[in-house]
Amino acid sequence: MAYLINDECISCGACEPECPTNAISEGDGKFVIDADTCIDCGACAGVCPVDAPQPQ
Ligand code: SF4
Ligand code: SF4
């Protein structure tokens, strides 16, 4: 399981430094989560202003 950033992402970058496994990086038009690195902790969802990271 992993979190997935949906299209609501406004590329603010707030989630990237919060991820304990550095699974988040800036993608094309939004930030993206590497599903193989994500440990499902939910820290990204906790800081996102638009609730873009969602558990899958
Ligand atoms: Fe990183 Fe946790 Fe978000 Fe997964 S759920 S991308 S490990 S902050
Ligand atoms: Fe996108 Fe939310 Fe991360 Fe900001 S905190 S880059 S809006 S997913």
PDB file of N, CA and C and ligand atoms in Angstrom:
ATOM      1  N   MET A   1       0.846  -1.191   0.000  1.00  0.00           N
ATOM      2  CA  MET A   1       0.000   0.000   0.000  1.00  0.00           C
ATOM      3  C   MET A   1       0.886   1.247   0.000  1.00  0.00           C
ATOM      4  N   ALA A   2       0.336   2.318  -0.552  1.00  0.00           N
ATOM      5  CA  ALA A   2       1.063   3.583  -0.603  1.00  0.00           C
ATOM      6  C   ALA A   2       0.053   4.704  -0.763  1.00  0.00           C
ATOM      7  N   TYR A   3       0.522   5.915  -0.456  1.00  0.00           N
ATOM      8  CA  TYR A   3      -0.322   7.081  -0.717  1.00  0.00           C
ATOM      9  C   TYR A   3      -0.129   7.504  -2.173  1.00  0.00           C
ATOM     10  N   LEU A   4      -1.178   8.122  -2.711  1.00  0.00           N
ATOM     11  CA  LEU A   4      -1.117   8.625  -4.084  1.00  0.00           C
ATOM     12  C   LEU A   4      -1.556  10.087  -4.072  1.00  0.00           C
ATOM     13  N   ILE A   5      -0.808  10.951  -4.730  1.00  0.00           N
ATOM     14  CA  ILE A   5      -1.172  12.371  -4.818  1.00  0.00           C
ATOM     15  C   ILE A   5      -2.094  12.570  -6.015  1.00  0.00           C
ATOM     16  N   ASN A   6      -3.275  13.107  -5.734  1.00  0.00           N
ATOM     17  CA  ASN A   6      -4.237  13.274  -6.826  1.00  0.00           C
ATOM     18  C   ASN A   6      -4.064  14.622  -7.543  1.00  0.00           C
ATOM     19  N   ASP A   7      -4.934  14.900  -8.483  1.00  0.00           N
ATOM     20  CA  ASP A   7      -4.796  16.080  -9.338  1.00  0.00           C
ATOM     21  C   ASP A   7      -5.111  17.394  -8.631  1.00  0.00           C
ATOM     22  N   GLU A   8      -5.518  17.324  -7.365  1.00  0.00           N
ATOM     23  CA  GLU A   8      -5.757  18.554  -6.600  1.00  0.00           C
ATOM     24  C   GLU A   8      -4.443  19.234  -6.208  1.00  0.00           C
ATOM     25  N   CYS A   9      -3.345  18.526  -6.323  1.00  0.00           N
ATOM     26  CA  CYS A   9      -2.030  19.054  -5.926  1.00  0.00           C
ATOM     27  C   CYS A   9      -1.723  20.368  -6.634  1.00  0.00           C
ATOM     28  N   ILE A  10      -1.282  21.353  -5.825  1.00  0.00           N
ATOM     29  CA  ILE A  10      -0.931  22.670  -6.367  1.00  0.00           C
ATOM     30  C   ILE A  10       0.591  22.878  -6.368  1.00  0.00           C
ATOM     31  N   SER A  11       1.325  21.782  -6.208  1.00  0.00           N
ATOM     32  CA  SER A  11       2.796  21.822  -6.255  1.00  0.00           C
ATOM     33  C   SER A  11       3.409  22.828  -5.285  1.00  0.00           C
ATOM     34  N   CYS A  12       2.859  22.886  -4.078  1.00  0.00           N
ATOM     35  CA  CYS A  12       3.391  23.826  -3.083  1.00  0.00           C
ATOM     36  C   CYS A  12       4.694  23.322  -2.472  1.00  0.00           C
ATOM     37  N   GLY A  13       4.901  22.003  -2.503  1.00  0.00           N
ATOM     38  CA  GLY A  13       6.137  21.436  -1.979  1.00  0.00           C
ATOM     39  C   GLY A  13       6.158  21.168  -0.490  1.00  0.00           C
ATOM     40  N   ALA A  14       5.086  21.458   0.216  1.00  0.00           N
ATOM     41  CA  ALA A  14       5.068  21.298   1.674  1.00  0.00           C
ATOM     42  C   ALA A  14       5.263  19.853   2.114  1.00  0.00           C
ATOM     43  N   CYS A  15       4.800  18.921   1.349  1.00  0.00           N
ATOM     44  CA  CYS A  15       4.863  17.505   1.749  1.00  0.00           C
ATOM     45  C   CYS A  15       6.264  16.908   1.603  1.00  0.00           C
ATOM     46  N   GLU A  16       7.013  17.367   0.645  1.00  0.00           N
ATOM     47  CA  GLU A  16       8.292  16.713   0.315  1.00  0.00           C
ATOM     48  C   GLU A  16       9.236  16.573   1.506  1.00  0.00           C
ATOM     49  N   PRO A  17       9.501  17.648   2.279  1.00  0.00           N
ATOM     50  CA  PRO A  17      10.433  17.507   3.411  1.00  0.00           C
ATOM     51  C   PRO A  17       9.852  16.727   4.586  1.00  0.00           C
ATOM     52  N   GLU A  18       8.561  16.487   4.609  1.00  0.00           N
ATOM     53  CA  GLU A  18       7.920  15.761   5.708  1.00  0.00           C
ATOM     54  C   GLU A  18       8.023  14.248   5.553  1.00  0.00           C
ATOM     55  N   CYS A  19       8.338  13.788   4.376  1.00  0.00           N
ATOM     56  CA  CYS A  19       8.343  12.342   4.131  1.00  0.00           C
ATOM     57  C   CYS A  19       9.596  11.695   4.722  1.00  0.00           C
ATOM     58  N   PRO A  20       9.443  10.735   5.635  1.00  0.00           N
ATOM     59  CA  PRO A  20      10.593  10.109   6.296  1.00  0.00           C
ATOM     60  C   PRO A  20      11.421   9.220   5.379  1.00  0.00           C
ATOM     61  N   THR A  21      10.872   8.837   4.245  1.00  0.00           N
ATOM     62  CA  THR A  21      11.613   7.957   3.342  1.00  0.00           C
ATOM     63  C   THR A  21      11.967   8.638   2.014  1.00  0.00           C
ATOM     64  N   ASN A  22      11.767   9.957   1.945  1.00  0.00           N
ATOM     65  CA  ASN A  22      12.060  10.706   0.718  1.00  0.00           C
ATOM     66  C   ASN A  22      11.368  10.108  -0.504  1.00  0.00           C
ATOM     67  N   ALA A  23      10.118   9.720  -0.322  1.00  0.00           N
ATOM     68  CA  ALA A  23       9.372   9.094  -1.422  1.00  0.00           C
ATOM     69  C   ALA A  23       8.728  10.120  -2.353  1.00  0.00           C
ATOM     70  N   ILE A  24       8.740  11.406  -1.926  1.00  0.00           N
ATOM     71  CA  ILE A  24       8.018  12.428  -2.692  1.00  0.00           C
ATOM     72  C   ILE A  24       8.976  13.271  -3.521  1.00  0.00           C
ATOM     73  N   SER A  25       8.602  13.493  -4.772  1.00  0.00           N
ATOM     74  CA  SER A  25       9.409  14.349  -5.639  1.00  0.00           C
ATOM     75  C   SER A  25       8.490  15.139  -6.560  1.00  0.00           C
ATOM     76  N   GLU A  26       9.042  16.206  -7.127  1.00  0.00           N
ATOM     77  CA  GLU A  26       8.235  17.036  -8.007  1.00  0.00           C
ATOM     78  C   GLU A  26       8.108  16.374  -9.366  1.00  0.00           C
ATOM     79  N   GLY A  27       6.869  16.224  -9.798  1.00  0.00           N
ATOM     80  CA  GLY A  27       6.623  15.618 -11.099  1.00  0.00           C
ATOM     81  C   GLY A  27       6.132  16.636 -12.105  1.00  0.00           C
ATOM     82  N   ASP A  28       5.510  16.185 -13.133  1.00  0.00           N
ATOM     83  CA  ASP A  28       5.034  17.042 -14.208  1.00  0.00           C
ATOM     84  C   ASP A  28       3.662  17.607 -13.841  1.00  0.00           C
ATOM     85  N   GLY A  29       3.646  18.821 -13.297  1.00  0.00           N
ATOM     86  CA  GLY A  29       2.391  19.468 -12.948  1.00  0.00           C
ATOM     87  C   GLY A  29       1.891  19.179 -11.550  1.00  0.00           C
ATOM     88  N   LYS A  30       2.475  18.200 -10.887  1.00  0.00           N
ATOM     89  CA  LYS A  30       2.131  17.904  -9.502  1.00  0.00           C
ATOM     90  C   LYS A  30       3.260  17.101  -8.874  1.00  0.00           C
ATOM     91  N   PHE A  31       3.212  16.990  -7.542  1.00  0.00           N
ATOM     92  CA  PHE A  31       4.203  16.167  -6.859  1.00  0.00           C
ATOM     93  C   PHE A  31       3.746  14.701  -6.917  1.00  0.00           C
ATOM     94  N   VAL A  32       4.712  13.807  -6.858  1.00  0.00           N
ATOM     95  CA  VAL A  32       4.394  12.388  -6.991  1.00  0.00           C
ATOM     96  C   VAL A  32       5.055  11.577  -5.877  1.00  0.00           C
ATOM     97  N   ILE A  33       4.468  10.443  -5.550  1.00  0.00           N
ATOM     98  CA  ILE A  33       4.979   9.535  -4.520  1.00  0.00           C
ATOM     99  C   ILE A  33       5.451   8.241  -5.177  1.00  0.00           C
ATOM    100  N   ASP A  34       6.657   7.837  -4.807  1.00  0.00           N
ATOM    101  CA  ASP A  34       7.165   6.547  -5.270  1.00  0.00           C
ATOM    102  C   ASP A  34       6.527   5.455  -4.413  1.00  0.00           C
ATOM    103  N   ALA A  35       5.670   4.673  -5.000  1.00  0.00           N
ATOM    104  CA  ALA A  35       4.902   3.665  -4.263  1.00  0.00           C
ATOM    105  C   ALA A  35       5.796   2.624  -3.595  1.00  0.00           C
ATOM    106  N   ASP A  36       6.957   2.361  -4.145  1.00  0.00           N
ATOM    107  CA  ASP A  36       7.847   1.353  -3.573  1.00  0.00           C
ATOM    108  C   ASP A  36       8.578   1.864  -2.337  1.00  0.00           C
ATOM    109  N   THR A  37       8.666   3.205  -2.197  1.00  0.00           N
ATOM    110  CA  THR A  37       9.390   3.804  -1.077  1.00  0.00           C
ATOM    111  C   THR A  37       8.458   4.254   0.031  1.00  0.00           C
ATOM    112  N   CYS A  38       7.219   4.572  -0.309  1.00  0.00           N
ATOM    113  CA  CYS A  38       6.226   5.043   0.670  1.00  0.00           C
ATOM    114  C   CYS A  38       5.918   3.961   1.704  1.00  0.00           C
ATOM    115  N   ILE A  39       5.949   4.370   2.992  1.00  0.00           N
ATOM    116  CA  ILE A  39       5.640   3.423   4.067  1.00  0.00           C
ATOM    117  C   ILE A  39       4.257   3.693   4.678  1.00  0.00           C
ATOM    118  N   ASP A  40       3.455   4.503   3.965  1.00  0.00           N
ATOM    119  CA  ASP A  40       2.057   4.670   4.369  1.00  0.00           C
ATOM    120  C   ASP A  40       1.887   5.383   5.709  1.00  0.00           C
ATOM    121  N   CYS A  41       2.791   6.317   6.033  1.00  0.00           N
ATOM    122  CA  CYS A  41       2.740   6.950   7.360  1.00  0.00           C
ATOM    123  C   CYS A  41       1.700   8.067   7.458  1.00  0.00           C
ATOM    124  N   GLY A  42       1.363   8.678   6.323  1.00  0.00           N
ATOM    125  CA  GLY A  42       0.341   9.723   6.316  1.00  0.00           C
ATOM    126  C   GLY A  42       0.848  11.127   6.620  1.00  0.00           C
ATOM    127  N   ALA A  43       2.152  11.302   6.821  1.00  0.00           N
ATOM    128  CA  ALA A  43       2.695  12.626   7.144  1.00  0.00           C
ATOM    129  C   ALA A  43       2.427  13.631   6.030  1.00  0.00           C
ATOM    130  N   CYS A  44       2.501  13.208   4.803  1.00  0.00           N
ATOM    131  CA  CYS A  44       2.266  14.113   3.667  1.00  0.00           C
ATOM    132  C   CYS A  44       0.831  14.625   3.680  1.00  0.00           C
ATOM    133  N   ALA A  45      -0.102  13.739   3.960  1.00  0.00           N
ATOM    134  CA  ALA A  45      -1.506  14.126   3.999  1.00  0.00           C
ATOM    135  C   ALA A  45      -1.754  15.135   5.118  1.00  0.00           C
ATOM    136  N   GLY A  46      -0.990  15.013   6.202  1.00  0.00           N
ATOM    137  CA  GLY A  46      -1.181  15.894   7.341  1.00  0.00           C
ATOM    138  C   GLY A  46      -0.793  17.339   7.093  1.00  0.00           C
ATOM    139  N   VAL A  47       0.108  17.574   6.143  1.00  0.00           N
ATOM    140  CA  VAL A  47       0.548  18.945   5.875  1.00  0.00           C
ATOM    141  C   VAL A  47      -0.014  19.518   4.578  1.00  0.00           C
ATOM    142  N   CYS A  48      -0.652  18.708   3.786  1.00  0.00           N
ATOM    143  CA  CYS A  48      -1.139  19.185   2.474  1.00  0.00           C
ATOM    144  C   CYS A  48      -2.356  20.104   2.631  1.00  0.00           C
ATOM    145  N   PRO A  49      -2.296  21.316   2.042  1.00  0.00           N
ATOM    146  CA  PRO A  49      -3.408  22.261   2.159  1.00  0.00           C
ATOM    147  C   PRO A  49      -4.643  21.868   1.362  1.00  0.00           C
ATOM    148  N   VAL A  50      -4.504  20.944   0.439  1.00  0.00           N
ATOM    149  CA  VAL A  50      -5.651  20.595  -0.413  1.00  0.00           C
ATOM    150  C   VAL A  50      -6.008  19.098  -0.357  1.00  0.00           C
ATOM    151  N   ASP A  51      -5.467  18.396   0.641  1.00  0.00           N
ATOM    152  CA  ASP A  51      -5.780  16.974   0.821  1.00  0.00           C
ATOM    153  C   ASP A  51      -5.519  16.123  -0.425  1.00  0.00           C
ATOM    154  N   ALA A  52      -4.445  16.444  -1.126  1.00  0.00           N
ATOM    155  CA  ALA A  52      -4.154  15.696  -2.356  1.00  0.00           C
ATOM    156  C   ALA A  52      -3.607  14.286  -2.107  1.00  0.00           C
ATOM    157  N   PRO A  53      -2.767  14.059  -1.077  1.00  0.00           N
ATOM    158  CA  PRO A  53      -2.290  12.679  -0.863  1.00  0.00           C
ATOM    159  C   PRO A  53      -3.399  11.830  -0.235  1.00  0.00           C
ATOM    160  N   GLN A  54      -3.722  10.753  -0.882  1.00  0.00           N
ATOM    161  CA  GLN A  54      -4.793   9.887  -0.415  1.00  0.00           C
ATOM    162  C   GLN A  54      -4.294   8.453  -0.288  1.00  0.00           C
ATOM    163  N   PRO A  55      -4.696   7.764   0.803  1.00  0.00           N
ATOM    164  CA  PRO A  55      -4.317   6.358   0.935  1.00  0.00           C
ATOM    165  C   PRO A  55      -5.025   5.526  -0.136  1.00  0.00           C
ATOM    166  N   GLN A  56      -4.333   4.543  -0.655  1.00  0.00           N
ATOM    167  CA  GLN A  56      -4.920   3.703  -1.712  1.00  0.00           C
ATOM    168  C   GLN A  56      -5.330   2.356  -1.161  1.00  0.00           C
TER     169      GLN A  56
HETATM  170 FE1  SF4 B   1       6.080   9.679   2.568  1.00  0.00          FE
HETATM  171 FE2  SF4 B   1       4.477   8.902   4.544  1.00  0.00          FE
HETATM  172 FE3  SF4 B   1       3.473  10.296   2.500  1.00  0.00          FE
HETATM  173 FE4  SF4 B   1       4.270   7.788   2.123  1.00  0.00          FE
HETATM  174  S1  SF4 B   1       2.560   8.455   3.419  1.00  0.00           S
HETATM  175  S2  SF4 B   1       4.744   9.529   0.784  1.00  0.00           S
HETATM  176  S3  SF4 B   1       6.028   7.642   3.520  1.00  0.00           S
HETATM  177  S4  SF4 B   1       4.995  11.033   4.002  1.00  0.00           S
HETATM  178 FE1  SF4 B   2       0.897  18.904  -3.655  1.00  0.00          FE
HETATM  179 FE2  SF4 B   2      -0.209  18.813  -1.240  1.00  0.00          FE
HETATM  180 FE3  SF4 B   2       2.347  18.103  -1.569  1.00  0.00          FE
HETATM  181 FE4  SF4 B   2       1.623  20.671  -1.765  1.00  0.00          FE
HETATM  182  S1  SF4 B   2       1.536  19.396   0.085  1.00  0.00           S
HETATM  183  S2  SF4 B   2       3.026  19.543  -3.167  1.00  0.00           S
HETATM  184  S3  SF4 B   2      -0.402  20.477  -2.726  1.00  0.00           S
HETATM  185  S4  SF4 B   2       0.548  17.059  -2.436  1.00  0.00           S
END
